[in-house]
Short mmCIF file of C-alpha atoms in Angstrom, two decimals:
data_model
loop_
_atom_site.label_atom_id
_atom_site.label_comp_id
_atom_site.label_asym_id
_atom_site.label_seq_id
_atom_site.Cartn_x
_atom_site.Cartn_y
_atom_site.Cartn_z
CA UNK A 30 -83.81 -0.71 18.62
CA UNK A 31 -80.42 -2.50 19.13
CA UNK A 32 -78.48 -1.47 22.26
CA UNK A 33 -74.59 -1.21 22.22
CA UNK A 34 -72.41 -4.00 23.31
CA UNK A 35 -70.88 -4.01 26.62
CA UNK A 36 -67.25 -4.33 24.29
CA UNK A 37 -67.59 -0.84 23.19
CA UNK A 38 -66.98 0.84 26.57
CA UNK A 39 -64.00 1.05 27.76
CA UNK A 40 -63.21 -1.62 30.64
CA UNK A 41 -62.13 0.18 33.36
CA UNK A 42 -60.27 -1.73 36.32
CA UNK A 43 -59.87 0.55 39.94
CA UNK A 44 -57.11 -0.28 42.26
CA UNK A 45 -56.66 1.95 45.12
CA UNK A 46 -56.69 0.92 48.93
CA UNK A 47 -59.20 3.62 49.90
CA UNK A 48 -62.94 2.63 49.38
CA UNK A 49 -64.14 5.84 48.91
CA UNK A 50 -61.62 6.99 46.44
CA UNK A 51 -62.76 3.71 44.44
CA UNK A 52 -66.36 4.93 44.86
CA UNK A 53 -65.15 8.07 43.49
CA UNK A 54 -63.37 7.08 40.40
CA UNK A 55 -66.65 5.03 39.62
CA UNK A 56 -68.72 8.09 40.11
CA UNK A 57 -66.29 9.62 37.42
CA UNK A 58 -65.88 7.02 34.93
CA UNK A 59 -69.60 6.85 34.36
CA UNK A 60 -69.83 10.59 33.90
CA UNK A 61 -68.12 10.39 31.01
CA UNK A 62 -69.87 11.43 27.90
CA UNK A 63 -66.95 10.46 25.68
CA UNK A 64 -65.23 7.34 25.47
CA UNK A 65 -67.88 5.40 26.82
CA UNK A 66 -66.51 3.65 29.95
CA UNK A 67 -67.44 1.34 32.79
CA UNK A 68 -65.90 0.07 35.69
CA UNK A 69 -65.62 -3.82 35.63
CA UNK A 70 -63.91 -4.47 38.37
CA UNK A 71 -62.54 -3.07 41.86
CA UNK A 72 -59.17 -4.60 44.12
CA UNK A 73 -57.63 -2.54 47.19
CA UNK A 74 -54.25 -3.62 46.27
CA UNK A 75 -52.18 -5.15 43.63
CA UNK A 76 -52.55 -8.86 44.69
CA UNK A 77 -56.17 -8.69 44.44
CA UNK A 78 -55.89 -6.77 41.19
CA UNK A 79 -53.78 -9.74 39.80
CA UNK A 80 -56.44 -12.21 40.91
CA UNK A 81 -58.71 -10.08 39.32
CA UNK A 82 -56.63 -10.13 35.92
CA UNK A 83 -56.04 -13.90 36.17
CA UNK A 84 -60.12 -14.23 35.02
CA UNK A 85 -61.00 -11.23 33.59
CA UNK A 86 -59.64 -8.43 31.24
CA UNK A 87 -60.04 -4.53 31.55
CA UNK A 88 -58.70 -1.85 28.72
CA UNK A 89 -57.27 0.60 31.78
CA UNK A 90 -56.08 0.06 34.94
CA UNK A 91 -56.85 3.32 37.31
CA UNK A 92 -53.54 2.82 39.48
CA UNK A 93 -52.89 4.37 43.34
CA UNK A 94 -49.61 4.40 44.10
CA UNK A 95 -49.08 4.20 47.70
CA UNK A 96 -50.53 0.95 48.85
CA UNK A 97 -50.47 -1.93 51.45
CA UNK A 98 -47.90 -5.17 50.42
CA UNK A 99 -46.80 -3.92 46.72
CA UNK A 100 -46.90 -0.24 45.42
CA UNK A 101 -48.59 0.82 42.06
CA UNK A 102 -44.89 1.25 40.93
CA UNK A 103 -44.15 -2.64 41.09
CA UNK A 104 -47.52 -3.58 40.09
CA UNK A 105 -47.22 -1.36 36.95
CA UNK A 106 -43.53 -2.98 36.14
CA UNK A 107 -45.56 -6.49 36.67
CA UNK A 108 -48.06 -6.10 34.23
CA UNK A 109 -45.30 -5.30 31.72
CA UNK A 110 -44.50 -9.19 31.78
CA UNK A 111 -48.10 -9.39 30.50
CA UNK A 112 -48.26 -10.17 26.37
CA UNK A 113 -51.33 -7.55 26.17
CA UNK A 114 -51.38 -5.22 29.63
CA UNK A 115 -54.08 -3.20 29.98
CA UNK A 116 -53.05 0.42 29.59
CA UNK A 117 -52.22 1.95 32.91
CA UNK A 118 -53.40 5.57 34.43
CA UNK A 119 -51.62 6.50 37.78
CA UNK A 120 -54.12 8.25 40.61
CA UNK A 121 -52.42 9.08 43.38
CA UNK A 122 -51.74 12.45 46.23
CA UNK A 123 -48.00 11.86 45.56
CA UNK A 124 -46.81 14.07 42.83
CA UNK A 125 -43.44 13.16 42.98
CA UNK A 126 -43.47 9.78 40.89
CA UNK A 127 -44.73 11.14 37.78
CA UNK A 128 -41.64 10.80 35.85
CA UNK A 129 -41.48 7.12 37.04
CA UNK A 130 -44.77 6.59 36.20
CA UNK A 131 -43.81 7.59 32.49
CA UNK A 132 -40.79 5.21 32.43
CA UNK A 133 -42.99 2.37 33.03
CA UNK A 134 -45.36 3.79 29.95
CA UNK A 135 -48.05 4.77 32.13
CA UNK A 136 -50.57 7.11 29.58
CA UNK A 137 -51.29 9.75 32.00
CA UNK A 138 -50.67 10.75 36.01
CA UNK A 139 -53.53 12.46 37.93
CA UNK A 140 -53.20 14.01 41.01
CA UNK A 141 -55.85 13.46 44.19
CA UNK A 142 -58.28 15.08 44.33
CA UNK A 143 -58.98 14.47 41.05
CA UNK A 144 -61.10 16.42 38.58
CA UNK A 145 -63.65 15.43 36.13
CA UNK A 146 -62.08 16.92 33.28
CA UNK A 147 -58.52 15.15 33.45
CA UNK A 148 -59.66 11.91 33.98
CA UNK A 149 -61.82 12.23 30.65
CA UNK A 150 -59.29 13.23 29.39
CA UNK A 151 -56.93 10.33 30.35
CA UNK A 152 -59.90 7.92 29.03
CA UNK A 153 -59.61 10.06 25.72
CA UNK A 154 -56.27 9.20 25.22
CA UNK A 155 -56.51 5.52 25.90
CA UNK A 156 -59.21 5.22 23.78
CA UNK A 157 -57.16 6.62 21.23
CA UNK A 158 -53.94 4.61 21.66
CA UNK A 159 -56.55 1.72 21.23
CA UNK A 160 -57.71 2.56 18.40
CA UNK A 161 -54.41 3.21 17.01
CA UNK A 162 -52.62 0.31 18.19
CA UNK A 163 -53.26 -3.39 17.20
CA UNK A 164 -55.20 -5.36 19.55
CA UNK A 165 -51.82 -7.46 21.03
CA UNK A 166 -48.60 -5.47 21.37
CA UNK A 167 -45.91 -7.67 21.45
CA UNK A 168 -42.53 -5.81 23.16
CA UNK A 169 -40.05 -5.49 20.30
CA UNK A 170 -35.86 -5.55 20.64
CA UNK A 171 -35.99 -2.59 18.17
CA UNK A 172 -38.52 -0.51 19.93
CA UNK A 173 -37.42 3.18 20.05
CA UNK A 174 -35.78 3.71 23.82
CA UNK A 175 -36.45 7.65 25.03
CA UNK A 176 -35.48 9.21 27.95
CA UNK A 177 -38.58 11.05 30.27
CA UNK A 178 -37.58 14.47 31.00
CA UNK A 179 -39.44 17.33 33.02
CA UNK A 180 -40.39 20.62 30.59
CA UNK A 181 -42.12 23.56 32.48
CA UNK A 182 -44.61 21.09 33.87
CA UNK A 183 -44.98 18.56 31.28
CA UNK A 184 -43.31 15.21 30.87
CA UNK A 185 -41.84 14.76 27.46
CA UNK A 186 -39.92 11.52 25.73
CA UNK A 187 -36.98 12.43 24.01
CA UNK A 188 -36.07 9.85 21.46
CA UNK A 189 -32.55 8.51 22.34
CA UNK A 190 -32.20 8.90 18.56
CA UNK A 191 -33.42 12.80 18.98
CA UNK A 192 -30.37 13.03 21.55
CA UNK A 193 -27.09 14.99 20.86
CA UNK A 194 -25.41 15.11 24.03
CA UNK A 195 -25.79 15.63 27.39
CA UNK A 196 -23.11 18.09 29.87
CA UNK A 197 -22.85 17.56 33.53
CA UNK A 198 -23.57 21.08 35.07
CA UNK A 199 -23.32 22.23 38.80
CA UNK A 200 -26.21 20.04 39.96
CA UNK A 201 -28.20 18.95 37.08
CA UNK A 202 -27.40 17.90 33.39
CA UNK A 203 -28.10 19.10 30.42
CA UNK A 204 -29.96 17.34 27.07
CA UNK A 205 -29.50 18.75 24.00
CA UNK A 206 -31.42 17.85 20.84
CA UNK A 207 -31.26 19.72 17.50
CA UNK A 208 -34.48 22.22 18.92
CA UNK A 209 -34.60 22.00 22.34
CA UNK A 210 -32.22 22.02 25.96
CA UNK A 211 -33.81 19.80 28.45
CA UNK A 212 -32.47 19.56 32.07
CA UNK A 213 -32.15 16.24 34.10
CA UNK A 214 -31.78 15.35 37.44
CA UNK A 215 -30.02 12.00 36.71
CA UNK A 216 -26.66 11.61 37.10
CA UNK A 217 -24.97 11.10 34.25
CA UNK A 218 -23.03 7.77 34.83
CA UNK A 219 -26.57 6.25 35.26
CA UNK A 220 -27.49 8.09 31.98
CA UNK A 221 -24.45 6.61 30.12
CA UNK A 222 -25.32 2.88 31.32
CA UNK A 223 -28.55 3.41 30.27
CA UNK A 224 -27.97 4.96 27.08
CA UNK A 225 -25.39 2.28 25.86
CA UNK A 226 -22.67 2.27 23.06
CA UNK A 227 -24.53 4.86 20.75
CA UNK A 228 -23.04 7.82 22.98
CA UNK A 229 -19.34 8.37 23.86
CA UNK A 230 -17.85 10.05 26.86
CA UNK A 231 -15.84 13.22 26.00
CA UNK A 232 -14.96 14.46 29.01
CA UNK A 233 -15.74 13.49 32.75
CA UNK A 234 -18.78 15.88 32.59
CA UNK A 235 -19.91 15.13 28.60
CA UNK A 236 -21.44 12.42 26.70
CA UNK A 237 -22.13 13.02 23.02
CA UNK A 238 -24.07 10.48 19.93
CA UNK A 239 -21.73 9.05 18.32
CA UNK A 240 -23.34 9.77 14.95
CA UNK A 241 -23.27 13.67 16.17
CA UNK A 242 -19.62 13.98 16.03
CA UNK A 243 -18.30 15.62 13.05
CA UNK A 244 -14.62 17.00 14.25
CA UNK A 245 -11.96 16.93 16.41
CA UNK A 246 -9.36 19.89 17.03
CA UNK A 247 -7.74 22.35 19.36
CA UNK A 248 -9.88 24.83 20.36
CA UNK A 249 -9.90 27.47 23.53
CA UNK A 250 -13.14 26.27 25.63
CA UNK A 251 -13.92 28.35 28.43
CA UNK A 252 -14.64 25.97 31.77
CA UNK A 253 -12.21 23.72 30.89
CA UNK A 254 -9.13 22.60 33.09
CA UNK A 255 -6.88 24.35 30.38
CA UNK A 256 -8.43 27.58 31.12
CA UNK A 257 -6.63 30.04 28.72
CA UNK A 258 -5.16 27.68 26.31
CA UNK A 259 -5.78 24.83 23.69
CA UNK A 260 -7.44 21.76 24.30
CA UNK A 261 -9.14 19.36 22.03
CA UNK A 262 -12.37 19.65 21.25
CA UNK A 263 -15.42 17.95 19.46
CA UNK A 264 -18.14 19.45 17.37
CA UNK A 265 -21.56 18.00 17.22
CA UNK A 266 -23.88 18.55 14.66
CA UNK A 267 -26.45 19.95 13.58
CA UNK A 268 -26.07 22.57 16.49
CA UNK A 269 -22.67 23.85 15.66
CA UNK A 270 -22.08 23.67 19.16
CA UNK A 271 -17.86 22.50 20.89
CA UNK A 272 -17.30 20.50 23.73
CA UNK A 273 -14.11 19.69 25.48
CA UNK A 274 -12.20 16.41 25.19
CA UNK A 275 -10.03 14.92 27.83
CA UNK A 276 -6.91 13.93 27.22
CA UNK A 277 -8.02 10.36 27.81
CA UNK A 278 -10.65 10.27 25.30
CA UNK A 279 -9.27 12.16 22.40
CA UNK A 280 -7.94 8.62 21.34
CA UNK A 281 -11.80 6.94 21.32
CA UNK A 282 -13.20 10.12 19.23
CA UNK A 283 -10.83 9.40 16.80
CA UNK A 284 -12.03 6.67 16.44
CA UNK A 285 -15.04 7.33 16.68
CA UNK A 286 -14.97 9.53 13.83
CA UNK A 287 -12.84 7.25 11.63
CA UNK A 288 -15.48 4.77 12.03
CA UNK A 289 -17.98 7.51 10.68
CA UNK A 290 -15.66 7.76 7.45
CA UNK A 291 -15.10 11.54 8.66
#
Protein backbone atom coordinates (compact mmCIF):
# COMPACT_ATOMS: atom_id res chain seq x y z
CA UNK A 1 0.00 0.00 0.00
CA UNK A 2 1.70 3.28 -1.14
CA UNK A 3 0.62 6.44 0.73
CA UNK A 4 0.26 9.85 -1.12
CA UNK A 5 2.99 12.35 -1.18
CA UNK A 6 2.95 15.24 1.03
CA UNK A 7 3.19 17.38 -2.73
CA UNK A 8 -0.28 16.48 -3.52
CA UNK A 9 -1.99 18.55 -0.80
CA UNK A 10 -2.28 21.74 -1.13
CA UNK A 11 0.36 23.84 1.04
CA UNK A 12 -1.49 26.02 2.95
CA UNK A 13 0.36 29.10 4.68
CA UNK A 14 -1.94 31.08 7.72
CA UNK A 15 -1.19 34.62 8.48
CA UNK A 16 -3.44 36.31 10.82
CA UNK A 17 -2.43 38.08 14.19
CA UNK A 18 -5.08 36.24 16.24
CA UNK A 19 -3.99 32.71 17.52
CA UNK A 20 -7.17 31.36 17.69
CA UNK A 21 -8.37 32.42 14.34
CA UNK A 22 -5.05 30.55 13.07
CA UNK A 23 -6.19 27.53 15.13
CA UNK A 24 -9.35 27.89 13.38
CA UNK A 25 -8.39 28.05 9.81
CA UNK A 26 -6.25 24.83 10.62
CA UNK A 27 -9.27 23.16 12.04
CA UNK A 28 -10.84 24.02 8.55
CA UNK A 29 -8.24 23.28 6.13
CA UNK A 30 -7.98 19.72 7.36
CA UNK A 31 -11.71 19.23 7.09
CA UNK A 32 -11.54 19.39 3.73
CA UNK A 33 -12.52 16.37 1.80
CA UNK A 34 -11.61 17.94 -1.53
CA UNK A 35 -8.53 19.43 -2.54
CA UNK A 36 -6.53 17.77 -0.12
CA UNK A 37 -4.84 20.48 2.00
CA UNK A 38 -2.51 21.04 4.93
CA UNK A 39 -1.30 23.78 6.76
CA UNK A 40 2.59 24.09 6.56
CA UNK A 41 3.18 26.90 8.17
CA UNK A 42 1.73 29.70 10.64
CA UNK A 43 3.17 33.77 11.06
CA UNK A 44 1.06 36.51 13.06
CA UNK A 45 2.06 39.11 10.67
CA UNK A 46 3.55 39.74 7.36
CA UNK A 47 7.26 39.99 8.44
CA UNK A 48 7.18 36.67 9.91
CA UNK A 49 5.27 35.36 6.91
CA UNK A 50 8.20 36.65 4.68
CA UNK A 51 10.73 34.87 6.89
CA UNK A 52 8.66 32.07 6.56
CA UNK A 53 8.68 32.33 2.57
CA UNK A 54 12.43 33.05 2.49
CA UNK A 55 12.86 28.92 3.37
CA UNK A 56 9.89 27.40 2.54
CA UNK A 57 7.07 27.45 -0.15
CA UNK A 58 3.18 27.15 0.34
CA UNK A 59 0.48 26.95 -2.77
CA UNK A 60 -2.02 29.58 -0.71
CA UNK A 61 -1.53 32.11 1.53
CA UNK A 62 -4.78 32.47 4.01
CA UNK A 63 -4.36 36.41 4.38
CA UNK A 64 -5.95 38.75 7.50
CA UNK A 65 -6.06 42.00 6.65
CA UNK A 66 -5.89 44.16 9.58
CA UNK A 67 -2.62 43.49 11.26
CA UNK A 68 0.26 44.82 13.50
CA UNK A 69 3.44 46.69 11.37
CA UNK A 70 2.17 45.91 7.60
CA UNK A 71 -1.50 45.12 6.52
CA UNK A 72 -2.50 42.04 4.34
CA UNK A 73 -3.01 44.78 1.61
CA UNK A 74 0.85 45.60 1.39
CA UNK A 75 1.89 42.18 2.07
CA UNK A 76 -0.33 40.93 -0.83
CA UNK A 77 1.21 43.85 -3.29
CA UNK A 78 4.76 42.38 -1.90
CA UNK A 79 4.45 39.02 -2.89
CA UNK A 80 3.59 40.28 -6.39
CA UNK A 81 7.46 41.11 -6.73
CA UNK A 82 7.75 37.33 -6.19
CA UNK A 83 8.55 35.28 -9.78
CA UNK A 84 6.01 32.41 -8.50
CA UNK A 85 3.67 33.92 -5.41
CA UNK A 86 1.71 31.65 -3.81
CA UNK A 87 -1.93 32.29 -4.62
CA UNK A 88 -3.50 34.54 -2.05
CA UNK A 89 -7.10 34.11 -0.13
CA UNK A 90 -8.08 37.23 2.00
CA UNK A 91 -9.79 36.30 5.69
CA UNK A 92 -10.67 39.07 7.36
CA UNK A 93 -14.06 40.93 9.58
CA UNK A 94 -13.56 43.93 7.25
CA UNK A 95 -15.79 43.66 4.29
CA UNK A 96 -14.96 46.73 2.84
CA UNK A 97 -11.57 45.81 0.98
CA UNK A 98 -12.89 43.21 -1.17
CA UNK A 99 -12.61 45.05 -4.32
CA UNK A 100 -8.95 45.84 -3.37
CA UNK A 101 -8.33 42.56 -2.58
CA UNK A 102 -9.33 41.65 -6.30
CA UNK A 103 -7.03 44.35 -7.78
CA UNK A 104 -4.14 42.75 -6.25
CA UNK A 105 -5.49 39.18 -7.86
CA UNK A 106 -6.41 37.79 -4.67
CA UNK A 107 -8.68 34.33 -5.73
CA UNK A 108 -11.31 34.75 -3.23
CA UNK A 109 -12.34 37.15 0.02
CA UNK A 110 -13.99 35.47 3.07
CA UNK A 111 -15.56 37.16 5.65
CA UNK A 112 -14.96 36.32 9.70
CA UNK A 113 -16.53 34.19 10.97
CA UNK A 114 -15.89 32.06 8.39
CA UNK A 115 -17.77 28.98 7.20
CA UNK A 116 -16.71 25.61 6.22
CA UNK A 117 -18.22 25.63 2.97
CA UNK A 118 -16.54 28.91 1.46
CA UNK A 119 -13.28 28.22 2.43
CA UNK A 120 -13.53 24.75 0.50
CA UNK A 121 -14.58 26.38 -1.79
CA UNK A 122 -11.75 28.98 -2.06
CA UNK A 123 -9.26 25.80 -1.87
CA UNK A 124 -11.39 24.46 -4.92
CA UNK A 125 -10.61 27.20 -6.92
CA UNK A 126 -6.93 27.40 -6.24
CA UNK A 127 -6.55 24.02 -6.85
CA UNK A 128 -7.99 24.61 -10.05
CA UNK A 129 -6.06 27.71 -11.19
CA UNK A 130 -3.10 25.27 -10.38
CA UNK A 131 -3.90 22.91 -12.33
CA UNK A 132 -4.62 25.17 -15.09
CA UNK A 133 -1.77 27.37 -14.91
CA UNK A 134 1.94 26.43 -15.51
CA UNK A 135 3.94 25.85 -12.54
CA UNK A 136 5.95 29.58 -12.82
CA UNK A 137 3.89 32.54 -14.01
CA UNK A 138 6.02 35.02 -15.20
CA UNK A 139 4.07 38.75 -15.26
CA UNK A 140 3.71 39.61 -18.94
CA UNK A 141 3.66 43.47 -20.58
CA UNK A 142 0.71 42.14 -22.69
CA UNK A 143 -1.31 40.67 -19.94
CA UNK A 144 -5.03 41.61 -20.32
CA UNK A 145 -5.61 44.81 -17.74
CA UNK A 146 -9.54 44.68 -16.33
CA UNK A 147 -11.14 46.86 -14.18
CA UNK A 148 -12.91 45.15 -10.68
CA UNK A 149 -16.36 46.30 -10.47
CA UNK A 150 -19.18 45.53 -7.80
CA UNK A 151 -22.44 43.48 -9.48
CA UNK A 152 -25.35 42.76 -6.98
CA UNK A 153 -22.82 41.26 -4.61
CA UNK A 154 -20.27 39.79 -6.76
CA UNK A 155 -16.96 41.16 -7.92
CA UNK A 156 -16.53 40.87 -11.62
CA UNK A 157 -13.33 41.85 -14.07
CA UNK A 158 -14.30 43.62 -16.95
CA UNK A 159 -11.74 43.30 -19.65
CA UNK A 160 -10.48 46.86 -20.52
CA UNK A 161 -10.86 45.39 -24.03
CA UNK A 162 -14.74 44.42 -23.06
CA UNK A 163 -15.05 48.31 -22.21
CA UNK A 164 -17.09 50.84 -24.33
CA UNK A 165 -17.26 53.81 -22.31
CA UNK A 166 -17.79 55.02 -19.16
CA UNK A 167 -20.33 58.49 -18.19
CA UNK A 168 -19.82 60.43 -15.08
CA UNK A 169 -23.33 60.44 -13.35
CA UNK A 170 -24.50 62.36 -10.16
CA UNK A 171 -22.24 60.40 -7.80
CA UNK A 172 -21.09 57.32 -9.44
CA UNK A 173 -20.04 56.34 -13.08
CA UNK A 174 -21.22 54.31 -15.37
CA UNK A 175 -19.39 51.14 -17.48
CA UNK A 176 -20.80 50.09 -20.41
CA UNK A 177 -19.84 46.94 -22.31
CA UNK A 178 -21.70 45.48 -25.32
CA UNK A 179 -24.13 43.23 -22.55
CA UNK A 180 -23.92 44.72 -19.47
CA UNK A 181 -24.02 48.51 -17.38
CA UNK A 182 -21.77 48.32 -14.45
CA UNK A 183 -21.58 51.20 -11.88
CA UNK A 184 -18.27 52.51 -10.25
CA UNK A 185 -17.41 54.41 -7.47
CA UNK A 186 -14.10 55.70 -8.96
CA UNK A 187 -13.79 58.87 -10.19
CA UNK A 188 -13.32 59.05 -13.50
CA UNK A 189 -10.03 61.12 -13.91
CA UNK A 190 -8.43 58.22 -11.90
CA UNK A 191 -10.23 55.83 -14.35
CA UNK A 192 -8.82 57.69 -17.43
CA UNK A 193 -5.08 57.57 -15.99
CA UNK A 194 -5.52 54.21 -15.41
CA UNK A 195 -7.07 53.20 -18.49
CA UNK A 196 -4.45 54.97 -20.79
CA UNK A 197 -4.49 56.08 -24.53
CA UNK A 198 -7.03 53.30 -25.70
CA UNK A 199 -10.03 55.58 -24.40
CA UNK A 200 -10.68 59.25 -25.33
CA UNK A 201 -12.41 61.93 -23.36
CA UNK A 202 -15.62 63.23 -25.04
CA UNK A 203 -16.89 65.38 -22.78
CA UNK A 204 -15.92 66.46 -19.10
CA UNK A 205 -18.23 63.63 -17.82
CA UNK A 206 -17.44 60.80 -20.83
CA UNK A 207 -14.68 58.62 -21.81
CA UNK A 208 -15.25 56.28 -24.75
CA UNK A 209 -12.65 53.19 -26.60
CA UNK A 210 -11.26 54.54 -29.12
CA UNK A 211 -11.94 51.53 -31.35
CA UNK A 212 -15.84 52.07 -30.27
CA UNK A 213 -16.24 55.22 -32.09
CA UNK A 214 -17.90 54.96 -35.34
CA UNK A 215 -19.37 58.75 -35.97
CA UNK A 216 -19.38 62.10 -35.30
CA UNK A 217 -22.40 64.63 -35.94
CA UNK A 218 -24.91 67.09 -34.62
CA UNK A 219 -27.34 65.60 -32.72
CA UNK A 220 -29.99 66.99 -29.89
CA UNK A 221 -28.72 65.14 -26.53
CA UNK A 222 -30.80 65.70 -23.67
CA UNK A 223 -28.42 66.68 -20.40
CA UNK A 224 -26.23 68.47 -22.33
CA UNK A 225 -25.20 72.25 -21.82
CA UNK A 226 -26.98 72.93 -25.26
CA UNK A 227 -30.18 71.83 -23.86
CA UNK A 228 -32.67 72.25 -26.81
CA UNK A 229 -30.33 72.48 -29.63
CA UNK A 230 -27.46 70.77 -31.68
CA UNK A 231 -24.35 69.66 -30.39
CA UNK A 232 -21.90 67.16 -31.63
CA UNK A 233 -22.11 63.94 -30.81
CA UNK A 234 -20.32 60.44 -30.99
CA UNK A 235 -21.75 57.03 -31.56
CA UNK A 236 -20.22 53.96 -30.11
CA UNK A 237 -20.70 50.71 -31.29
CA UNK A 238 -22.02 47.90 -31.03
CA UNK A 239 -24.67 49.52 -28.62
CA UNK A 240 -26.03 52.12 -30.93
CA UNK A 241 -25.88 54.28 -28.11
CA UNK A 242 -24.82 58.84 -28.55
CA UNK A 243 -22.84 60.71 -26.31
CA UNK A 244 -22.12 64.36 -26.26
CA UNK A 245 -18.89 66.00 -27.43
CA UNK A 246 -17.47 69.19 -26.11
CA UNK A 247 -16.55 71.68 -28.11
CA UNK A 248 -12.96 71.06 -27.10
CA UNK A 249 -12.79 67.57 -28.10
CA UNK A 250 -14.70 67.39 -31.29
CA UNK A 251 -11.19 68.16 -32.87
CA UNK A 252 -9.41 64.77 -31.11
CA UNK A 253 -12.56 62.49 -32.28
CA UNK A 254 -11.88 63.47 -35.54
CA UNK A 255 -9.12 62.30 -35.31
CA UNK A 256 -9.70 59.73 -33.70
CA UNK A 257 -11.89 58.41 -36.24
CA UNK A 258 -9.66 59.33 -39.19
CA UNK A 259 -7.12 57.24 -37.62
CA UNK A 260 -9.78 54.34 -37.63
CA UNK A 261 -10.08 54.88 -41.57
CA UNK A 262 -13.87 55.85 -40.73
Amino acid sequence: MTTEPASANLRVLVVDDEELARLRLRSLVGDCPQPKAEVVGEAGNATQALVWLQSQHCDLMLLDIHMPGRDGMQLAAELRTMPSPPAIVFVTAHAEHALQAFELEAVDYLTKPVRRERLHAALQRVAQRMAIAPPVVAPTEDAEPVVIVSDRGRVVRVPVSDVLYLKAELKYVTLRTAQHTYVLDDALSDLEQRLGDRFIRVHRNALVAKKAVRALERRIIAGTDDEGGESWAVRVAPVDEWLAVSRRQATAVREALVAAGL
